[in-house]
Amino acid sequence: MDMDNDLSGPPAGEGPHVPGAGNASPGPVSTSFLSLPERSDEAERLYAHDLADHGFVMNLSRVWAHVPEAHDALFGLLAEMVSVAGLTFRQRGVLVTSTARSRGDSYCSLAWGARLAAAAGDDVAEAVLAAEDAELDATDRALAQWARAVATDPNAITAADVEPLRRAGFDDRQIFAITTFVALRLAFSTVNDALGAQPDRQLVDDAPAVVREGISWGREPAAHPSATS
């Protein structure tokens, strides 16, 4: 399962916590707090998607494979919000990376930080991971600030905080969709983090240095590469 597998696009604590499948079945060692899920057609579909997209089965897919229908429902709604908001891949990257940073989620920070670097450049990914808004253009800045506000203290948001999104060209329907997108990404990160899903070793190894070095929160990555066959 891709970190945003219905929305495929360009490649993808303290201290440096930067942080498969013969029929696409994961290996024998669990990399979360749950046991490995029972085999099913739906679980195999998640694993096969990972193998096609990444060349390995993501550790978080083994978590969601316990109830694949929950994954499908969540990502179906995410896709709908992306469509309503008219978000580009770069804009999704800014939102997800900012949300993951605020949540302290190393897994999505790694995966989407790398994607954002590929789509917009290392400098943009580095700025978003560091919450250095001065380095971003007006639209990226508005999205990053909004994601952080929603993820950290939504009750502190005021009407004035919505205005940068409007100035960036988003109407109220789009702002609703953007906000719901962030909330759904928070739900995804919360499940992965709470159940101990370890970031895949391949994500760490493949991420640009600015992404690896910019993440000092969340769970440590798996010690060994995720299954590739």
XYZ file of N, CA and C in Angstrom:
687
model
N 0.845 -1.191 0.000
C 0.000 0.000 0.000
C 0.872 1.229 0.000
N 0.636 2.105 -0.902
C 1.338 3.370 -0.978
C 0.941 4.225 0.215
N 1.791 5.175 0.575
C 1.440 6.087 1.648
C 0.242 6.940 1.281
N -0.082 7.017 0.047
C -1.293 7.709 -0.381
C -1.720 7.004 -1.648
N -1.980 5.718 -1.544
C -1.939 4.877 -2.722
C -3.056 5.113 -3.716
N -4.068 5.862 -3.358
C -5.078 6.215 -4.338
C -4.675 7.473 -5.090
N -3.559 8.056 -4.723
C -3.148 9.341 -5.276
C -1.712 9.239 -5.744
N -1.390 8.254 -6.529
C -0.005 8.053 -6.914
C 0.485 9.206 -7.760
N 1.784 9.481 -7.674
C 2.366 10.602 -8.383
C 3.852 10.412 -8.503
N 4.644 11.517 -8.569
C 6.071 11.389 -8.738
C 6.681 10.556 -7.625
N 7.894 9.914 -7.863
C 8.521 9.066 -6.893
C 8.597 9.697 -5.494
N 8.358 8.502 -5.399
C 8.492 8.704 -4.024
C 9.791 8.359 -3.312
N 10.020 12.940 18.813
C 11.030 12.407 19.627
C 12.241 13.293 19.703
N 13.357 12.953 20.104
C 14.616 13.664 20.131
C 15.637 12.752 19.508
N 16.656 13.374 18.984
C 17.696 12.581 18.359
C 17.276 12.164 16.977
N 18.190 11.654 16.170
C 17.893 11.305 14.783
C 17.059 10.061 14.678
N 15.776 10.158 14.919
C 14.856 9.031 14.825
C 14.335 8.922 13.415
N 15.118 9.349 12.422
C 14.538 9.305 11.099
C 13.766 8.038 11.068
N 13.080 8.911 11.954
C 12.912 7.537 11.960
C 13.336 7.447 10.659
N 7.514 -8.722 1.919
C 6.905 -9.128 1.005
C 6.287 -10.298 0.467
N 6.637 -10.772 -0.326
C 5.356 -11.248 -0.838
C 5.412 -12.346 -1.859
N 5.734 -13.473 -1.823
C 5.600 -14.600 -2.804
C 4.258 -14.639 -3.378
N 3.351 -14.399 -3.737
C 1.971 -13.974 -3.848
C 1.819 -12.676 -3.094
N 2.849 -11.901 -3.052
C 2.829 -10.629 -2.354
C 2.504 -10.787 -0.889
N 2.957 -11.853 -0.264
C 2.713 -12.048 1.159
C 3.895 -11.545 1.960
N 3.675 -10.824 3.074
C 4.784 -10.291 3.825
C 5.579 -11.385 4.501
N 6.796 -11.044 4.916
C 7.664 -12.009 5.562
C 7.170 -12.376 6.949
N 7.906 -13.229 7.651
C 7.429 -13.801 8.900
C 7.549 -12.887 10.110
N 8.285 -11.790 10.009
C 8.527 -10.941 11.170
C 7.607 -9.727 11.134
N 6.870 -9.511 12.223
C 5.994 -8.345 12.293
C 6.810 -7.101 12.597
N 6.471 -6.003 11.971
C 7.151 -4.725 12.215
C 6.152 -3.711 12.772
N 5.222 -4.215 13.581
C 4.282 -3.367 14.311
C 3.939 -4.101 15.602
N 2.999 -3.548 16.361
C 2.580 -4.197 17.597
C 1.560 -5.301 17.354
N 1.087 -5.443 16.128
C 0.103 -6.461 15.787
C 0.785 -7.679 15.178
N 0.114 -8.811 15.288
C 0.578 -9.987 14.563
C 0.348 -9.765 13.075
N 0.982 -10.575 12.261
C 0.734 -10.470 10.827
C -0.709 -10.859 10.534
N -1.368 -10.143 9.632
C -2.770 -10.443 9.330
C -2.919 -11.756 8.582
N -4.096 -12.327 8.680
C -4.385 -13.528 7.906
C -4.408 -13.182 6.427
N -4.053 -14.138 5.616
C -4.066 -13.920 4.175
C -5.503 -13.813 3.686
N -5.715 -12.911 2.758
C -7.023 -12.738 2.133
C -6.797 -12.090 0.783
N -7.801 -12.164 -0.062
C -7.676 -11.524 -1.374
C -7.458 -10.023 -1.219
N -8.154 -9.417 -0.251
C -8.037 -7.975 -0.056
C -6.643 -7.601 0.444
N -6.103 -8.397 1.371
C -4.748 -8.126 1.854
C -3.730 -8.306 0.736
N -3.884 -9.360 -0.049
C -2.953 -9.602 -1.148
C -2.982 -8.453 -2.153
N -4.167 -7.843 -2.318
C -4.268 -6.712 -3.234
C -3.442 -5.525 -2.727
N -3.487 -5.280 -1.424
C -2.668 -4.207 -0.860
C -1.184 -4.486 -1.074
N -0.779 -5.720 -0.820
C 0.635 -6.069 -0.975
C 1.069 -5.967 -2.435
N 0.206 -6.433 -3.332
C 0.551 -6.384 -4.756
C 0.695 -4.942 -5.230
N -0.143 -4.065 -4.709
C -0.042 -2.649 -5.070
C 1.307 -2.095 -4.630
N 1.721 -2.441 -3.423
C 3.029 -1.998 -2.935
C 4.158 -2.497 -3.816
N 4.106 -3.781 -4.148
C 5.173 -4.359 -4.965
C 5.252 -3.665 -6.318
N 4.096 -3.345 -6.893
C 4.089 -2.675 -8.194
C 4.610 -1.245 -8.081
N 4.256 -0.550 -7.004
C 4.624 0.861 -6.856
C 6.023 1.064 -6.287
N 6.405 0.213 -5.341
C 7.639 0.456 -4.594
C 8.681 -0.646 -4.732
N 8.233 -1.845 -5.092
C 9.154 -2.969 -5.132
C 9.291 -3.669 -3.794
N 8.508 -3.262 -2.798
C 8.498 -3.934 -1.495
C 7.137 -3.721 -0.845
N 6.811 -4.572 0.124
C 5.557 -4.442 0.858
C 5.791 -3.530 2.053
N 5.061 -2.443 2.111
C 5.252 -1.474 3.194
C 4.797 -2.056 4.531
N 5.532 -1.721 5.582
C 5.177 -2.225 6.907
C 3.798 -1.754 7.346
N 3.410 -0.557 6.953
C 2.093 -0.075 7.345
C 0.981 -0.851 6.643
N 1.283 -1.441 5.490
C 0.271 -2.239 4.799
C -0.088 -3.477 5.597
N 0.873 -3.999 6.353
C 0.607 -5.174 7.174
C -0.338 -4.829 8.322
N -0.321 -3.574 8.747
C -1.262 -3.115 9.763
C -2.663 -2.993 9.163
N -2.763 -2.278 8.051
C -4.072 -2.038 7.444
C -4.673 -3.289 6.826
N -3.853 -4.289 6.544
C -4.366 -5.532 5.966
C -5.217 -6.322 6.954
N -5.229 -5.935 8.227
C -6.152 -6.569 9.170
C -7.597 -6.219 8.819
N -7.820 -5.001 8.312
C -9.159 -4.582 7.863
C -8.966 -3.766 6.588
N -8.729 -4.422 5.465
C -8.458 -3.684 4.226
C -9.584 -2.740 3.827
N -10.808 -3.078 4.225
C -11.940 -2.223 3.870
C -11.808 -0.836 4.502
N -11.205 -0.774 5.686
C -10.996 0.523 6.334
C -10.018 1.366 5.525
N -8.976 0.717 5.025
C -8.012 1.419 4.166
C -8.691 1.962 2.917
N -9.497 1.121 2.280
C -10.138 1.540 1.036
C -11.089 2.706 1.266
N -11.849 2.650 2.363
C -12.787 3.731 2.659
C -12.044 5.033 2.946
N -10.975 4.945 3.732
C -10.205 6.135 4.070
C -9.607 6.780 2.832
N -8.966 5.972 1.991
C -8.296 6.545 0.835
C -9.266 6.928 -0.274
N -10.428 6.313 -0.289
C -11.457 6.776 -1.211
C -11.908 8.184 -0.867
N -12.077 8.453 0.422
C -12.478 9.796 0.851
C -11.345 10.798 0.647
N -10.101 10.375 0.898
C -8.967 11.253 0.611
C -8.944 11.657 -0.863
N -9.169 10.696 -1.736
C -9.173 10.992 -3.168
C -10.268 11.987 -3.524
N -11.427 11.834 -2.889
C -12.528 12.763 -3.145
C -12.158 14.177 -2.704
N -11.514 14.302 -1.560
C -11.118 15.627 -1.068
C -10.059 16.265 -1.968
N -9.145 15.468 -2.474
C -8.147 15.985 -3.413
C -8.823 16.524 -4.663
N -9.815 15.794 -5.151
C -10.531 16.219 -6.347
C -11.299 17.519 -6.099
N -12.009 17.594 -4.990
C -12.789 18.794 -4.681
C -11.876 20.008 -4.504
N -10.756 19.813 -3.817
C -9.841 20.929 -3.558
C -9.007 21.291 -4.774
N -8.921 20.389 -5.756
C -8.097 20.649 -6.928
C -6.615 20.700 -6.602
N -6.184 19.850 -5.680
C -4.800 19.883 -5.222
C -3.856 19.250 -6.231
N -2.731 19.886 -6.445
C -1.666 19.293 -7.251
C -0.881 18.311 -6.385
N -0.026 17.517 -7.033
C 0.798 16.586 -6.266
C 1.700 17.346 -5.296
N 2.279 18.432 -5.756
C 3.132 19.256 -4.887
C 2.353 19.752 -3.678
N 1.132 20.241 -3.898
C 0.332 20.747 -2.792
C -0.027 19.640 -1.809
N -0.315 18.448 -2.323
C -0.548 17.312 -1.429
C 0.701 17.036 -0.600
N 1.853 17.120 -1.254
C 3.101 16.888 -0.537
C 3.317 17.874 0.591
N 3.018 19.141 0.338
C 3.150 20.162 1.385
C 2.203 19.859 2.540
N 0.952 19.534 2.227
C -0.031 19.254 3.270
C 0.335 18.022 4.083
N 0.672 16.926 3.404
C 0.960 15.685 4.129
C 2.235 15.818 4.954
N 3.270 16.405 4.376
C 4.528 16.539 5.106
C 4.363 17.455 6.313
N 3.644 18.550 6.155
C 3.400 19.454 7.284
C 2.565 18.774 8.362
N 1.564 18.019 7.938
C 0.721 17.300 8.894
C 1.529 16.257 9.649
N 2.318 15.476 8.926
C 3.123 14.431 9.562
C 4.139 15.034 10.523
N 4.747 16.138 10.117
C 5.699 16.818 11.004
C 5.017 17.228 12.296
N 3.848 17.835 12.190
C 3.136 18.312 13.368
C 2.691 17.164 14.260
N 2.374 16.025 13.648
C 1.925 14.847 14.399
C 3.097 14.069 14.980
N 4.320 14.382 14.551
C 5.478 13.620 14.998
C 5.549 12.255 14.357
N 5.073 12.161 13.128
C 5.014 10.892 12.397
C 6.208 10.799 11.452
N 7.185 9.987 11.818
C 8.378 9.853 10.973
C 8.088 9.106 9.683
N 7.133 8.176 9.722
C 6.827 7.346 8.546
C 6.363 8.214 7.375
N 5.295 8.969 7.582
C 4.774 9.807 6.499
C 5.698 10.985 6.205
N 6.445 11.438 7.212
C 7.421 12.502 6.959
C 8.485 12.034 5.983
N 8.960 10.803 6.168
C 9.959 10.242 5.258
C 9.390 10.050 3.861
N 8.250 9.366 3.799
C 7.689 9.024 2.491
C 7.312 10.267 1.700
N 6.618 11.192 2.345
C 6.140 12.367 1.621
C 7.166 13.486 1.568
N 8.097 13.517 2.503
C 9.205 14.456 2.372
C 10.020 14.151 1.132
N 10.256 12.851 0.892
C 10.995 12.448 -0.307
C 10.201 12.758 -1.568
N 8.909 12.528 -1.539
C 8.074 12.823 -2.705
C 8.034 14.322 -2.983
N 7.939 15.091 -1.917
C 7.919 16.543 -2.091
C 9.241 17.026 -2.666
N 10.340 16.460 -2.209
C 11.645 16.830 -2.756
C 11.715 16.517 -4.241
N 11.168 15.362 -4.642
C 11.186 14.987 -6.053
C 10.299 15.903 -6.885
N 9.181 16.341 -6.317
C 8.225 17.152 -7.070
C 8.575 18.635 -7.077
N 9.159 19.130 -5.985
C 9.348 20.578 -5.837
C 10.781 20.987 -5.539
N 11.648 20.033 -5.266
C 13.040 20.353 -4.970
C 13.382 20.138 -3.506
N 14.651 19.833 -3.262
C 15.103 19.591 -1.894
C 14.865 20.793 -0.992
N 14.995 22.003 -1.547
C 14.855 23.195 -0.717
C 13.447 23.335 -0.161
N 12.444 22.995 -0.976
C 11.059 23.075 -0.508
C 10.802 22.016 0.559
N 11.243 20.785 0.316
C 11.053 19.723 1.309
C 11.740 20.074 2.621
N 12.947 20.595 2.526
C 13.689 20.973 3.732
C 12.952 22.061 4.499
N 12.408 23.049 3.779
C 11.694 24.145 4.430
C 10.424 23.657 5.113
N 9.682 22.770 4.452
C 8.442 22.262 5.041
C 8.746 21.430 6.281
N 9.755 20.582 6.216
C 10.110 19.757 7.373
C 10.592 20.603 8.547
N 11.196 21.737 8.252
C 11.693 22.623 9.310
C 10.680 23.693 9.705
N 9.529 23.730 9.020
C 8.516 24.776 9.249
C 9.108 26.165 9.062
N 9.945 26.297 8.046
C 10.551 27.586 7.711
C 9.756 28.206 6.561
N 8.673 28.861 6.913
C 7.716 29.328 5.920
C 8.263 30.407 5.004
N 9.254 31.143 5.453
C 9.804 32.219 4.630
C 10.415 31.684 3.346
N 10.770 30.409 3.346
C 11.388 29.804 2.169
C 10.358 29.341 1.141
N 9.065 29.426 1.471
C 8.009 28.902 0.609
C 7.297 30.021 -0.133
N 6.681 29.674 -1.279
C 5.860 30.668 -1.966
C 4.538 30.819 -1.217
N 3.727 31.775 -1.638
C 2.533 32.131 -0.868
C 1.553 30.971 -0.734
N 1.369 30.199 -1.809
C 0.425 29.085 -1.748
C 0.946 27.976 -0.855
N 2.201 27.585 -1.050
C 2.782 26.547 -0.195
C 2.761 26.979 1.270
N 3.049 28.256 1.509
C 3.068 28.756 2.889
C 1.686 28.667 3.521
N 0.660 29.063 2.765
C -0.704 29.009 3.296
C -1.109 27.578 3.623
N -0.763 26.644 2.746
C -1.114 25.242 2.977
C -0.356 24.666 4.165
N 0.937 24.959 4.250
C 1.745 24.430 5.351
C 1.258 24.971 6.693
N 0.982 26.265 6.743
C 0.517 26.867 7.991
C -0.838 26.305 8.398
N -1.714 26.107 7.422
C -3.036 25.569 7.733
C -2.938 24.137 8.241
N -2.136 23.315 7.592
C -1.977 21.927 8.031
C -1.446 21.870 9.463
N -0.464 22.704 9.765
C 0.093 22.698 11.120
C -0.949 23.145 12.142
N -1.738 24.155 11.791
C -2.759 24.649 12.714
C -3.819 23.590 12.986
N -4.283 22.927 11.938
C -5.300 21.884 12.096
C -4.747 20.718 12.908
N -3.492 20.374 12.672
C -2.898 19.208 13.321
C -2.528 19.455 14.780
N -2.240 20.700 15.138
C -1.735 20.960 16.488
C -2.795 21.494 17.446
N -3.589 22.470 17.030
C -4.579 23.059 17.944
C -5.712 23.686 17.144
N -6.625 22.869 16.626
C -7.695 23.420 15.783
C -8.586 24.418 16.511
N -8.714 24.288 17.837
C -9.557 25.226 18.578
C -8.945 26.612 18.685
N -7.665 26.725 18.405
C -7.009 28.035 18.447
C -7.120 28.777 17.124
N -7.617 28.114 16.094
C -7.756 28.742 14.782
C -8.834 29.823 14.840
N -8.562 30.948 14.195
C -9.527 32.043 14.110
C -9.926 32.259 12.652
N -10.952 33.077 12.458
C -11.397 33.371 11.097
C -10.277 33.990 10.275
N -9.439 34.775 10.926
C -8.339 35.419 10.204
C -7.344 34.400 9.655
N -7.239 33.256 10.316
C -6.288 32.238 9.871
C -6.698 31.588 8.552
N -7.972 31.717 8.203
C -8.459 31.136 6.945
C -8.081 32.012 5.748
N -7.866 33.293 6.000
C -7.684 34.243 4.904
C -6.502 33.934 3.986
N -5.352 33.465 4.486
C -4.266 33.140 3.554
C -4.655 32.105 2.510
N -5.526 31.168 2.869
C -5.993 30.191 1.882
C -6.853 30.872 0.820
N -7.691 31.791 1.235
C -8.515 32.519 0.260
C -7.638 33.367 -0.657
N -6.638 34.017 -0.077
C -5.742 34.835 -0.902
C -4.945 33.970 -1.879
N -4.744 32.713 -1.522
C -4.042 31.791 -2.423
C -4.958 31.266 -3.525
N -6.249 31.634 -3.467
C -7.164 31.269 -4.540
C -8.121 30.143 -4.229
N -8.148 29.650 -3.002
C -9.060 28.566 -2.638
C -10.390 29.142 -2.164
N -11.498 28.584 -2.688
C -12.806 29.022 -2.212
C -13.199 28.191 -0.984
N -14.372 28.495 -0.424
C -14.742 27.858 0.838
C -14.948 26.349 0.696
N -15.476 25.913 -0.435
C -15.645 24.470 -0.640
C -14.282 23.786 -0.673
N -13.330 24.405 -1.339
C -11.985 23.843 -1.392
C -11.321 23.856 -0.016
N -11.560 24.907 0.744
C -10.977 24.983 2.086
C -11.538 23.876 2.972
N -12.822 23.603 2.847
C -13.400 22.466 3.578
C -12.693 21.174 3.184
N -12.500 20.975 1.884
C -11.865 19.743 1.414
C -10.420 19.642 1.893
N -9.697 20.750 1.866
C -8.309 20.756 2.345
C -8.264 20.389 3.828
N -9.172 20.959 4.603
C -9.205 20.686 6.038
C -9.546 19.228 6.309
N -10.502 18.693 5.572
C -10.864 17.289 5.737
C -9.718 16.381 5.316
N -9.013 16.756 4.260
C -7.847 15.990 3.825
C -6.819 15.900 4.952
N -6.520 17.031 5.586
C -5.554 17.039 6.690
C -6.049 16.164 7.844
N -7.333 16.282 8.179
C -7.882 15.482 9.275
C -7.788 13.986 8.978
N -8.037 13.603 7.736
C -7.942 12.193 7.361
C -6.498 11.705 7.396
N -5.563 12.550 6.974
C -4.153 12.176 7.067
C -3.739 12.027 8.528
N -4.277 12.848 9.417
C -4.013 12.685 10.841
C -4.517 11.340 11.338
N -5.695 10.943 10.880
C -6.227 9.637 11.272
C -5.310 8.518 10.803
N -4.842 8.611 9.568
C -3.949 7.599 9.013
C -2.660 7.518 9.833
N -2.049 8.663 10.098
C -0.819 8.692 10.887
C -1.043 8.152 12.292
N -2.177 8.498 12.890
C -2.456 8.063 14.255
C -2.544 6.551 14.347
N -3.221 5.923 13.406
C -3.318 4.461 13.401
C -1.935 3.839 13.249
N -1.176 4.323 12.278
C 0.157 3.759 12.042
C 1.055 3.920 13.263
N 1.052 5.113 13.856
C 1.926 5.380 14.993
C 1.495 4.603 16.233
N 0.195 4.600 16.509
C -0.299 3.930 17.710
C -0.036 2.430 17.676
N -0.071 1.846 16.491
C 0.123 0.403 16.362
C 1.561 0.038 16.025
N 2.457 1.017 16.103
C 3.882 0.732 16.034
C 4.435 0.409 14.670
N 3.784 0.852 13.606
C 4.307 0.570 12.263
C 5.659 1.261 12.086
N 6.681 0.484 11.791
C 8.025 1.042 11.628
C 8.245 1.506 10.196
N 8.795 2.707 10.018
C 9.127 3.152 8.658
C 10.027 2.138 7.967
N 9.749 1.904 6.713
C 10.520 0.921 5.951
C 11.958 1.379 5.785
N 12.875 0.427 5.924
C 14.289 0.748 5.752
C 14.550 1.355 4.379
N 13.827 0.868 3.356
C 14.042 1.394 2.006
C 13.695 2.877 1.913
N 12.680 3.324 2.658
C 12.328 4.743 2.629
C 13.477 5.593 3.142
N 14.118 5.128 4.194
C 15.254 5.863 4.753
C 16.412 5.877 3.768
N 16.722 4.707 3.230
C 17.874 4.599 2.338
C 17.695 5.414 1.063
N 16.453 5.522 0.588
C 16.196 6.200 -0.682
C 15.919 7.695 -0.531
N 15.653 8.159 0.676
C 15.291 9.566 0.875
C 16.499 10.476 0.676
N 16.279 11.679 0.135
C 17.377 12.647 0.042
C 17.932 12.972 1.429
N 19.174 13.379 1.468
C 19.812 13.688 2.752
C 19.047 14.754 3.524
N 18.513 15.763 2.823
C 17.808 16.836 3.536
C 16.559 16.310 4.232
N 15.973 15.242 3.687
C 14.800 14.641 4.321
C 15.228 13.785 5.508
N 16.186 12.891 5.289
C 16.659 12.042 6.390
C 17.133 12.884 7.572
N 17.918 13.897 7.277
C 18.520 14.699 8.344
C 17.539 15.698 8.954
N 16.431 15.948 8.257
C 15.465 16.922 8.754
C 14.430 16.338 9.686
N 14.439 15.016 9.871
C 13.424 14.349 10.693
C 14.055 13.906 12.006
N 13.567 14.456 13.108
C 14.096 14.124 14.432
C 12.976 13.698 15.373
N 11.938 13.106 14.822
C 10.754 12.740 15.600
C 10.247 11.375 15.145
N 9.365 10.819 15.952
C 8.660 9.609 15.560
C 9.431 8.321 15.800
N 8.864 7.253 15.284
C 9.444 5.923 15.474
C 10.676 5.729 14.603
N 11.596 4.930 15.131
C 12.779 4.593 14.357
C 12.396 3.628 13.244
N 13.134 3.640 12.145
C 12.826 2.739 11.029
C 13.159 1.298 11.367
N 12.614 0.401 10.571
C 12.924 -1.016 10.717
C 14.415 -1.239 10.497
N 14.956 -2.220 11.185
C 16.387 -2.506 11.072
C 16.733 -3.155 9.743
N 15.759 -3.870 9.169
C 16.022 -4.610 7.940
C 15.055 -4.171 6.844
N 15.439 -4.326 5.583
C 14.550 -3.953 4.476
C 13.242 -4.731 4.504
N 12.199 -4.111 4.017
C 10.901 -4.774 3.903
C 10.935 -5.795 2.778
N 10.022 -6.754 2.847
C 10.014 -7.875 1.907
C 9.824 -7.404 0.474
N 10.546 -8.012 -0.437
C 10.509 -7.618 -1.850
C 10.035 -8.738 -2.763
N 9.644 -9.863 -2.231
C 9.178 -10.962 -3.086
C 8.169 -11.810 -2.337
